[in-house]
Short mmCIF file of C-alpha atoms and ligand atoms in Angstrom, two decimals:
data_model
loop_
_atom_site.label_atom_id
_atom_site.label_comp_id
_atom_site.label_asym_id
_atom_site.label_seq_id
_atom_site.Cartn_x
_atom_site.Cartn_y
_atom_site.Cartn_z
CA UNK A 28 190.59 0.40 141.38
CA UNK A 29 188.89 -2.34 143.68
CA UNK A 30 190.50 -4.14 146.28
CA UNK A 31 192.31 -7.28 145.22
CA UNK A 32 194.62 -10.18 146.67
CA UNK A 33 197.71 -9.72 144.53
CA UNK A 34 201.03 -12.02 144.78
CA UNK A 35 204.36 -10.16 143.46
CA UNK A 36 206.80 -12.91 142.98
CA UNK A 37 210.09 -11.70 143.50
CA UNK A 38 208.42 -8.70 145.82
CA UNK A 39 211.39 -8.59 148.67
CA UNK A 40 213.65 -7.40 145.34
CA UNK A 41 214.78 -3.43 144.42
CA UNK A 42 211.59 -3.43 141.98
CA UNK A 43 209.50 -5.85 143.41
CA UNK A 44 209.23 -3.98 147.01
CA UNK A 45 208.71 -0.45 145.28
CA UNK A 46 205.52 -2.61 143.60
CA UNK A 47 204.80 -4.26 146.95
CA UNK A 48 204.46 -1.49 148.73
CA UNK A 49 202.62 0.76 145.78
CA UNK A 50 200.09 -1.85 145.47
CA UNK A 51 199.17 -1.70 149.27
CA UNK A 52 199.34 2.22 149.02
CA UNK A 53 196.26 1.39 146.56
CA UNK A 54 193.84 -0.94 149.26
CA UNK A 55 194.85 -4.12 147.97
CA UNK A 56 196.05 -7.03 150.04
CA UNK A 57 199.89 -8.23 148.21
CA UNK A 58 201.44 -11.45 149.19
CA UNK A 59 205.37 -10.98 148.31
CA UNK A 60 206.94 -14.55 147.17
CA UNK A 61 210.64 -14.40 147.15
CA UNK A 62 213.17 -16.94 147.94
CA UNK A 63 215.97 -14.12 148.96
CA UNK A 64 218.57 -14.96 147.09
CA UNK A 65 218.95 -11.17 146.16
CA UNK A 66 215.98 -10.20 147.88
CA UNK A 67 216.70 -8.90 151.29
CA UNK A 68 213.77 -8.80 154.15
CA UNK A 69 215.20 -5.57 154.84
CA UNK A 70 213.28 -4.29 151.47
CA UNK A 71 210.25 -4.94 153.21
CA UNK A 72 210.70 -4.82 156.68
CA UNK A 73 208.04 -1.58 156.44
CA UNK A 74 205.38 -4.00 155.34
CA UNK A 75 205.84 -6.74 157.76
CA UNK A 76 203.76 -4.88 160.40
CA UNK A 77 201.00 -4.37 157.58
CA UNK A 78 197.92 -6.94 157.99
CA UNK A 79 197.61 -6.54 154.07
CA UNK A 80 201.13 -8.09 153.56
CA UNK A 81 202.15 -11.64 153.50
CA UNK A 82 205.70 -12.75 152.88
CA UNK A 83 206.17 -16.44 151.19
CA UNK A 84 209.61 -17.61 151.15
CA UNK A 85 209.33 -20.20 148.12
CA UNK A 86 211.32 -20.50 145.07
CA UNK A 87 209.64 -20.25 141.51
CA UNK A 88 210.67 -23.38 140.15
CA UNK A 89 208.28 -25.39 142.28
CA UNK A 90 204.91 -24.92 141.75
CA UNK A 91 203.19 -22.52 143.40
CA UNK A 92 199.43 -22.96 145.14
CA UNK A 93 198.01 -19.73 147.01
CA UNK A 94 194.56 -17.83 145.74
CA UNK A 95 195.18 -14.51 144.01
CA UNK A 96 193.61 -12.32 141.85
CA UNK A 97 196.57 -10.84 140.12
CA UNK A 98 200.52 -11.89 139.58
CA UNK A 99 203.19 -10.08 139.27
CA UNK A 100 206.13 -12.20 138.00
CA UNK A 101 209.65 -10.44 138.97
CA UNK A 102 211.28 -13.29 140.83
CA UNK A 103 214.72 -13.32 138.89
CA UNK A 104 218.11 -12.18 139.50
CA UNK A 105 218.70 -9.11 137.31
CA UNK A 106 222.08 -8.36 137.60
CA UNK A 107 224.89 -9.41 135.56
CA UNK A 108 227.20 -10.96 138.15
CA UNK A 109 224.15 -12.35 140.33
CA UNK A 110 222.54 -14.20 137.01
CA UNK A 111 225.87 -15.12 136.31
CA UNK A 112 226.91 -16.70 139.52
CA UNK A 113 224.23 -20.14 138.76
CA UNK A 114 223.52 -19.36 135.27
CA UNK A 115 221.70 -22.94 134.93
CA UNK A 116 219.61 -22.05 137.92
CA UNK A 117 218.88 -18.28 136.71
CA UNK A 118 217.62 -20.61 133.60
CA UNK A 119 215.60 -22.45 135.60
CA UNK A 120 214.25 -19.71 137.34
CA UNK A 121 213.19 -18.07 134.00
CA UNK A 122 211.24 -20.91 132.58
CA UNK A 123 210.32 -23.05 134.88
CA UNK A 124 209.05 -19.93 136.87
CA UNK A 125 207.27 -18.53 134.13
CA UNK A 126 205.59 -21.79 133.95
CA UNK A 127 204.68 -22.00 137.44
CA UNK A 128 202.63 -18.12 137.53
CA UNK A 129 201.36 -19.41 134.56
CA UNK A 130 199.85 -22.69 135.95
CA UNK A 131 198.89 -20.61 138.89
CA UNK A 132 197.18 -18.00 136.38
CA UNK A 133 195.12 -20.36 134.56
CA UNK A 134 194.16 -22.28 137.76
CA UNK A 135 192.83 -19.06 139.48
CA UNK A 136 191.55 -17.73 136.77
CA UNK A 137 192.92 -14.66 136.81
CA UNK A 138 195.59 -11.89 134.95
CA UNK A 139 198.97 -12.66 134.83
CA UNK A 140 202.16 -10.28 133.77
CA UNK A 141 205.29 -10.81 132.92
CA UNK A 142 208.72 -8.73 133.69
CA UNK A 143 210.17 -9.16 131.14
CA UNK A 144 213.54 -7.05 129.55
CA UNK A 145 215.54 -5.02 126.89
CA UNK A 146 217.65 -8.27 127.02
CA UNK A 147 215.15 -10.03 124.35
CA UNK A 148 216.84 -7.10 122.00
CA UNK A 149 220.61 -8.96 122.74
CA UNK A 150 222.90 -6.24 120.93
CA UNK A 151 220.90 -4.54 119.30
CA UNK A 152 221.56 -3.74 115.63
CA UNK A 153 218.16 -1.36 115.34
CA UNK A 154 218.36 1.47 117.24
CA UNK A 155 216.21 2.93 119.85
CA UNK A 156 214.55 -0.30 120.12
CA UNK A 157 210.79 -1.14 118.92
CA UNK A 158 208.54 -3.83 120.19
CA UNK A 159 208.53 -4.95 116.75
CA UNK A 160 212.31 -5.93 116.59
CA UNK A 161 213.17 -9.49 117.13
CA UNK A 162 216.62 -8.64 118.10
CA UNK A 163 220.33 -10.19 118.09
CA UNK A 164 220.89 -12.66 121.45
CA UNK A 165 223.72 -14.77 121.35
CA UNK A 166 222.19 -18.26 122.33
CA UNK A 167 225.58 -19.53 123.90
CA UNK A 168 227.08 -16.85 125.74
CA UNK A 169 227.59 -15.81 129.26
CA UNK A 170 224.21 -13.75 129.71
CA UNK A 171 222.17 -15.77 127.23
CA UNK A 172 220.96 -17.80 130.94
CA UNK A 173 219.42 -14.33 131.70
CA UNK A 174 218.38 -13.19 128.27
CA UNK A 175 217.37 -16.89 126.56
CA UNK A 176 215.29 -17.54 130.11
CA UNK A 177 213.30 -14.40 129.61
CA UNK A 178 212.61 -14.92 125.85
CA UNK A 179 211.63 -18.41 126.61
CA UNK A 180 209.18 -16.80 129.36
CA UNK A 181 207.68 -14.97 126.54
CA UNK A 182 207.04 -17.36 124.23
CA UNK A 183 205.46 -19.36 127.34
CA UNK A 184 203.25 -16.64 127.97
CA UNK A 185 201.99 -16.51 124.61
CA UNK A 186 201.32 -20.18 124.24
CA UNK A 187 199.34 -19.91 127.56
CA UNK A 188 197.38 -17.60 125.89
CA UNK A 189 196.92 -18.74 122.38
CA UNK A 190 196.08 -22.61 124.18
CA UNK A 191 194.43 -21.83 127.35
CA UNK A 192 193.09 -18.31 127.42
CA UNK A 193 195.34 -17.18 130.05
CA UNK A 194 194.67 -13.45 130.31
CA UNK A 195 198.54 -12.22 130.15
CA UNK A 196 200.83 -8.71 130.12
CA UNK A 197 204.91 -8.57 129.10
CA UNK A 198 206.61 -5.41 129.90
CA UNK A 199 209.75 -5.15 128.25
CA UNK A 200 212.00 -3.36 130.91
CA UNK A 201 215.17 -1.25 130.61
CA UNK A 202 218.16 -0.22 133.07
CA UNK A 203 215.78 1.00 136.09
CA UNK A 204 217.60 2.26 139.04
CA UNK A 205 216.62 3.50 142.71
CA UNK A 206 216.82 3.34 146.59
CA UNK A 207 217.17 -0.46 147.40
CA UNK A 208 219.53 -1.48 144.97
CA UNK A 209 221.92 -3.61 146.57
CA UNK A 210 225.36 -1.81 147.00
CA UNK A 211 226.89 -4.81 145.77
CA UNK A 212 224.43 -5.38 143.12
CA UNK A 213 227.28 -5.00 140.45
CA UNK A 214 224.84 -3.07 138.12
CA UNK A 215 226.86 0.64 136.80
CA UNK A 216 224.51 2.59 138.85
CA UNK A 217 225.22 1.24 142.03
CA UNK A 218 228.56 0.34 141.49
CA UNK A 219 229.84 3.95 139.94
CA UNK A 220 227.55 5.38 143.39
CA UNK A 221 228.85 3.63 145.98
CA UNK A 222 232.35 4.12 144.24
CA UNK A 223 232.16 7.78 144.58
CA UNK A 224 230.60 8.01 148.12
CA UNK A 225 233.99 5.59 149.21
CA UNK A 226 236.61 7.07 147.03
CA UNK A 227 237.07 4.41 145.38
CA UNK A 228 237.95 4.05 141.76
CA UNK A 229 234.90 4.25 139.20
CA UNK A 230 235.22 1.48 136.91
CA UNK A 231 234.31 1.58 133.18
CA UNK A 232 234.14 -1.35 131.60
CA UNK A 233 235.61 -0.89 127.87
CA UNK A 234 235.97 2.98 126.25
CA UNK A 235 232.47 3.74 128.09
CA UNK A 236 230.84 4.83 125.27
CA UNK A 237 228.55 2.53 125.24
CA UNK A 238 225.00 3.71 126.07
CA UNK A 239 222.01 3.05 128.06
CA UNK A 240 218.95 4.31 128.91
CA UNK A 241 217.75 4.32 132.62
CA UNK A 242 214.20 5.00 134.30
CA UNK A 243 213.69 5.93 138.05
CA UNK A 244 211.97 2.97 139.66
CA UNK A 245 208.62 5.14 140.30
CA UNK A 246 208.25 6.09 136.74
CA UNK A 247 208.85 1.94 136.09
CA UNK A 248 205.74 0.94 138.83
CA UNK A 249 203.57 3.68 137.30
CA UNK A 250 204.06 1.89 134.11
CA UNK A 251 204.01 -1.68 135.50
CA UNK A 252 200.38 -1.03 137.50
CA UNK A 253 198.64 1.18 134.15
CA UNK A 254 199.70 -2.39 131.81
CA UNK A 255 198.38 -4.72 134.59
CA UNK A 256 195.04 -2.42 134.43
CA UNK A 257 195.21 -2.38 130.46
CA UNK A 258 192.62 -3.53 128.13
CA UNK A 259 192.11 -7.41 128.50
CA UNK A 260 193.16 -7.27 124.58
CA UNK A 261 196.15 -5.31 124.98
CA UNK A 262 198.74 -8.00 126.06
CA UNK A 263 201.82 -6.31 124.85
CA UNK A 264 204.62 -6.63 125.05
CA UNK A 265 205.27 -3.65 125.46
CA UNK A 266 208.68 -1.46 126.19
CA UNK A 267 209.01 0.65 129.96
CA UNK A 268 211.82 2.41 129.91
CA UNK A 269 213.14 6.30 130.18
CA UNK A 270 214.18 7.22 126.61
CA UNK A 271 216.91 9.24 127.37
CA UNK A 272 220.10 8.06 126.67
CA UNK A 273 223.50 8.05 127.97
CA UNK A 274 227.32 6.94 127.50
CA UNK A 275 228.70 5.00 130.71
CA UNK A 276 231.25 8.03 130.69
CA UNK A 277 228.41 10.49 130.82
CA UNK A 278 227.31 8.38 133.93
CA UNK A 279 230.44 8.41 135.37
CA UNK A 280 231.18 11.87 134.78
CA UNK A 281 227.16 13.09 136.46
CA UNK A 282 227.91 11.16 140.03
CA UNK A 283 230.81 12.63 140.45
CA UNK A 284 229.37 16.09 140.26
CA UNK A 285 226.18 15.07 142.16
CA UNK A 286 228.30 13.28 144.85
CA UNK A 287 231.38 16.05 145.35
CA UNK A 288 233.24 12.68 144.94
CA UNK A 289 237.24 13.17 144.05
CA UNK A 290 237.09 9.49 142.77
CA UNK A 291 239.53 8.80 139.54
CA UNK A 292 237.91 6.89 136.70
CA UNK A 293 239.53 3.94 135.56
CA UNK A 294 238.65 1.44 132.84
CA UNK A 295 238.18 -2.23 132.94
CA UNK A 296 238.11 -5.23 130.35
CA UNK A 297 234.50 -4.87 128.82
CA UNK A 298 232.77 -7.92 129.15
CA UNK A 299 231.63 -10.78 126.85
CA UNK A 300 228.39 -10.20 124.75
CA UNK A 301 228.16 -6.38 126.72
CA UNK A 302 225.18 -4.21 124.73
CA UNK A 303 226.72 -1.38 122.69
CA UNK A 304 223.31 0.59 122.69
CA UNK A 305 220.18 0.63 124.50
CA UNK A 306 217.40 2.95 124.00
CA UNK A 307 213.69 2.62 124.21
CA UNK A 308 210.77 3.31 121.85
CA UNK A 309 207.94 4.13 124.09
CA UNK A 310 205.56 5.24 121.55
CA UNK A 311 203.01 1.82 122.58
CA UNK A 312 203.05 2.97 126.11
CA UNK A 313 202.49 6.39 125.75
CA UNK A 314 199.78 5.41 123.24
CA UNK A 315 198.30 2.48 125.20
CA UNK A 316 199.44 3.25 128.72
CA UNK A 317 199.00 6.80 128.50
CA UNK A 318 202.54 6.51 129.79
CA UNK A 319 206.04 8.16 130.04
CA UNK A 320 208.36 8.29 132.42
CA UNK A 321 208.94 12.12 134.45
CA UNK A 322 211.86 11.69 136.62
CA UNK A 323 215.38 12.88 134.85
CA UNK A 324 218.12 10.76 135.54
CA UNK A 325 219.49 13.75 137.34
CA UNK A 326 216.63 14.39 139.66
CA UNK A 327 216.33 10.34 140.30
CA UNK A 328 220.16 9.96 141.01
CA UNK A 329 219.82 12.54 143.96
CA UNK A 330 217.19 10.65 146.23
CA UNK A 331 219.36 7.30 145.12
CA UNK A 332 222.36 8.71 146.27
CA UNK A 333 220.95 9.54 149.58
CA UNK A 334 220.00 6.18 150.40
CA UNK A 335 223.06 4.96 149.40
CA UNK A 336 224.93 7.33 151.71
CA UNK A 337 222.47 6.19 154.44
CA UNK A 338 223.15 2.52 153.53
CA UNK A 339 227.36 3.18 153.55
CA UNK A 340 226.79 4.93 157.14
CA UNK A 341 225.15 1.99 159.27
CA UNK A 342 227.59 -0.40 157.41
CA UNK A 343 230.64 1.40 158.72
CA UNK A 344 229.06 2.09 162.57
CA UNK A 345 229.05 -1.98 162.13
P1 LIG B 9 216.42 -8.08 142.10
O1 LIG B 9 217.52 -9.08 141.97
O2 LIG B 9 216.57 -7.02 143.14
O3 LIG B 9 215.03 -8.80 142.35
C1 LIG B 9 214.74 -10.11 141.96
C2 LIG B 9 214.01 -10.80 143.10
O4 LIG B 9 213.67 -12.14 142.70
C3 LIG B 9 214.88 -10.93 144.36
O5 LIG B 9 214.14 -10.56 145.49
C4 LIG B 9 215.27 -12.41 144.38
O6 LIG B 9 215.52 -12.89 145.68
C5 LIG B 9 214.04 -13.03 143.74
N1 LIG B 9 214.31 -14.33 143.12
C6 LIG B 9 215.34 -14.66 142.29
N2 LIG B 9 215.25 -15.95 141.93
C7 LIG B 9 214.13 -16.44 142.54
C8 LIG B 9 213.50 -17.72 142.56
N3 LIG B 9 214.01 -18.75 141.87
N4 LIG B 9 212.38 -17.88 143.30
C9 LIG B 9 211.86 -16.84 144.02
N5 LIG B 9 212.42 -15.61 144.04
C10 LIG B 9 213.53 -15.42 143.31
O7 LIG B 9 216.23 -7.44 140.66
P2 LIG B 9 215.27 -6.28 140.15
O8 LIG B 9 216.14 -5.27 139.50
O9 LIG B 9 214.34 -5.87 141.22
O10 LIG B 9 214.48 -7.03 138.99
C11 LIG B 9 213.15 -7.51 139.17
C12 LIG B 9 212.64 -8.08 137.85
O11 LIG B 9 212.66 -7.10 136.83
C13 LIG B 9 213.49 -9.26 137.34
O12 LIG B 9 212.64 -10.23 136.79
C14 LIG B 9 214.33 -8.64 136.26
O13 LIG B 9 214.69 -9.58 135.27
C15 LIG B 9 213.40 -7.57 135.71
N6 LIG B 9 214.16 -6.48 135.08
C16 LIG B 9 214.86 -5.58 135.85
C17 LIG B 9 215.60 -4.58 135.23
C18 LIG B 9 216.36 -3.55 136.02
O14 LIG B 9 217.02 -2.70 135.42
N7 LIG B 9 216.28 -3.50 137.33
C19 LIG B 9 215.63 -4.51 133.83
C20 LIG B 9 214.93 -5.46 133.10
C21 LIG B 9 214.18 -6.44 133.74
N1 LIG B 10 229.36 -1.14 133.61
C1 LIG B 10 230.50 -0.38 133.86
N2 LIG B 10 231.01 -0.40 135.13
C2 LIG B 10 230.45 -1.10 136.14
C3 LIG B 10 229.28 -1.86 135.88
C4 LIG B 10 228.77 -1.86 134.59
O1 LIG B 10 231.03 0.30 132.97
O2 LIG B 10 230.98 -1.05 137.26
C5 LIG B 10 228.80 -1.10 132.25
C6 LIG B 10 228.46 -2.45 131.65
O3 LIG B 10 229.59 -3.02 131.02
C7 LIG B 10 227.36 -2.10 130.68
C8 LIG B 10 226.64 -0.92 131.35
O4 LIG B 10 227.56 -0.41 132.33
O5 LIG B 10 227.90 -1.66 129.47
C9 LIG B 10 225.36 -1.32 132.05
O6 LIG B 10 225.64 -2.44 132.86
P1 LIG B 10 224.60 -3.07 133.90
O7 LIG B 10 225.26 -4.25 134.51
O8 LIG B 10 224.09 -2.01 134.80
O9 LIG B 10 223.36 -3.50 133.01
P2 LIG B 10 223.15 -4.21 131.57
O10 LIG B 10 224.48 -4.45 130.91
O11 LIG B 10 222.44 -5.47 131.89
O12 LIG B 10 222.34 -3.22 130.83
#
């Protein structure tokens, strides 16, 4: 792979610095554009020191003007309560920042890709999911900022391409999980983690039996870096996610045993419009990626758990 200038919006994120600092692992030079609101520069304090690394505070819905070779569009809140706290900005931030990489794409010249999510699928009512599926979003509800913003993005980067040639990648993503998740992130991996390493009560929302499928965030990068290197015809989108599935109760039930935690599961009120399935088809990505992921959600809950433990410890010497 040659050396190129690459800008990761969205880079000081949990995915976005895993990227950040796999691209530079690779030669290239990354400029990470991020305008923190759930970005921390503690995600890529590592990288500061790096003369390859640039960090841009900016937000995505102004336009953006730096040279580049490659972007990386990931600058979005991701979790529910986070997308939910200014759902007309996370809106914003969708379109208006899909429009800006894509202004910035066809200025430079250059390849362009999209994170995009399982949350074009809505509830899904065909099950595991296909590319092909146009799925079931409920326009008017309390995620459709999140999931209408990102489908919107799509169709964006398709009319880029049809009208201008812009040389574009989507990536549908599902439920990835890792070291630098936020411990109050308010996604069920973190929360049902950093429940158990307190003692605190893990809360299900609703019986817990509904499912979801989640993919260690190396296996996710992997995938992410093979689609931006893809065949210039090969635009996707395409689905990145571990195929394995599980209830919220199964969830529940593994961190306890991985974390020795004596925490007592309690249930919650499920919330509006919550997915009662999620499950990848990956058969495009193994085909055209030469992709799946490797990590078990057992063996990628350990290393997640330790950084959580380390994260709990210097917040209580505080
Ligand atoms: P994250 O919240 O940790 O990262 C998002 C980053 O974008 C943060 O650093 C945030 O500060 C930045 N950002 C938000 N709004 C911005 C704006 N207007 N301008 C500039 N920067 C902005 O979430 P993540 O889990 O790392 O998700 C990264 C991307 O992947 C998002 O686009 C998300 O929609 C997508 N995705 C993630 C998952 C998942 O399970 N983690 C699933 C599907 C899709
Ligand atoms: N969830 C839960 N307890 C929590 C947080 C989430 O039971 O503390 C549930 C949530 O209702 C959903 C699933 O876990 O059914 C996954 O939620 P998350 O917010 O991680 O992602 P998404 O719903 O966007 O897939």
């Amino acid at each position: 792979m040659s050396h190129k200038r690459i800008l990761v919006t969205g880079g000081a994120g949990f995915i976005g610095s895993h990227l950040c600092e796999k691209l530079l692992e690779q030669g290239n030079e990354v400029i990470c554009l991020d305008n923190l609101f759930t970005g921390r520069k503690e995600n890529i304090r590592r990288l500061m020191g790096n003369l390859d690394f640039e960090f841009f505070r900016h937000d995505v819905i102004e336009p953006i003007y730096v040279e580049c070779d490659q972007i990386y569009n990931l600058a979005c809140p991701a979790s529910p309560p986070h997308y939910q706290f200014d759902p007309v900005k996370t809106a914003k931030t969708g379109v208006m920042g899909a429009i800006n990489v894509l202004d910035l794409a066809r200025h430079c010249k250059v390849r362009v890709l999209q994170a995009s999510t399982s949350e074009v699928y809505g509830d899904p009512e065909i099950h595991p999911q296909p590319e092909s599926y146009w799925g079931h979003v409920n326009p008017d509800g309390i995620r459709s900022c999140y999931d209408e913003g990102k489908r919107m993005a799509e169709t964006l980067f398709f009319d880029y391409h049809r009208q201008d040639g812009v040389d574009i990648k989507i990536v549908r993503i599902f439920n990835t999980y890792g070291p630098r998740m936020r411990p109050d992130d308010g996604r069920v991996v973190s929360n049902f983690i950093v429940q158990a390493l307190r003692g605190e009560d893990i809360t299900i929302y609703g019986d817990g039996q509904q499912t979801r499928s989640f993919c260690y965030v190396d296996d996710l990068v992997d995938g992410m870096i093979r689609m931006m290197e893809s065949r210039e015809e090969f635009t996707g989108p395409v689905n990145l996610g571990n195929p394995g599935e599980f209830t919220m109760l199964e969830l529940a039930e593994l961190v306890l045993k991985l974390t020795g935690s004596r925490s007592k599961i309690v249930h919650k009120p499920l919330p509006q419009d919550d997915p009662l399935q999620r499950k990848p088809v990956i058969d495009l990505a193994k085909k055209e990626l030469n992709w799946e992921p490797t990590i078990s959600l057992e063996d990628g809950l350990v290393p997640t758990i330790r950084y959580f433990e380390g994260v709990l410890a210097a917040e209580s010497k505080e």
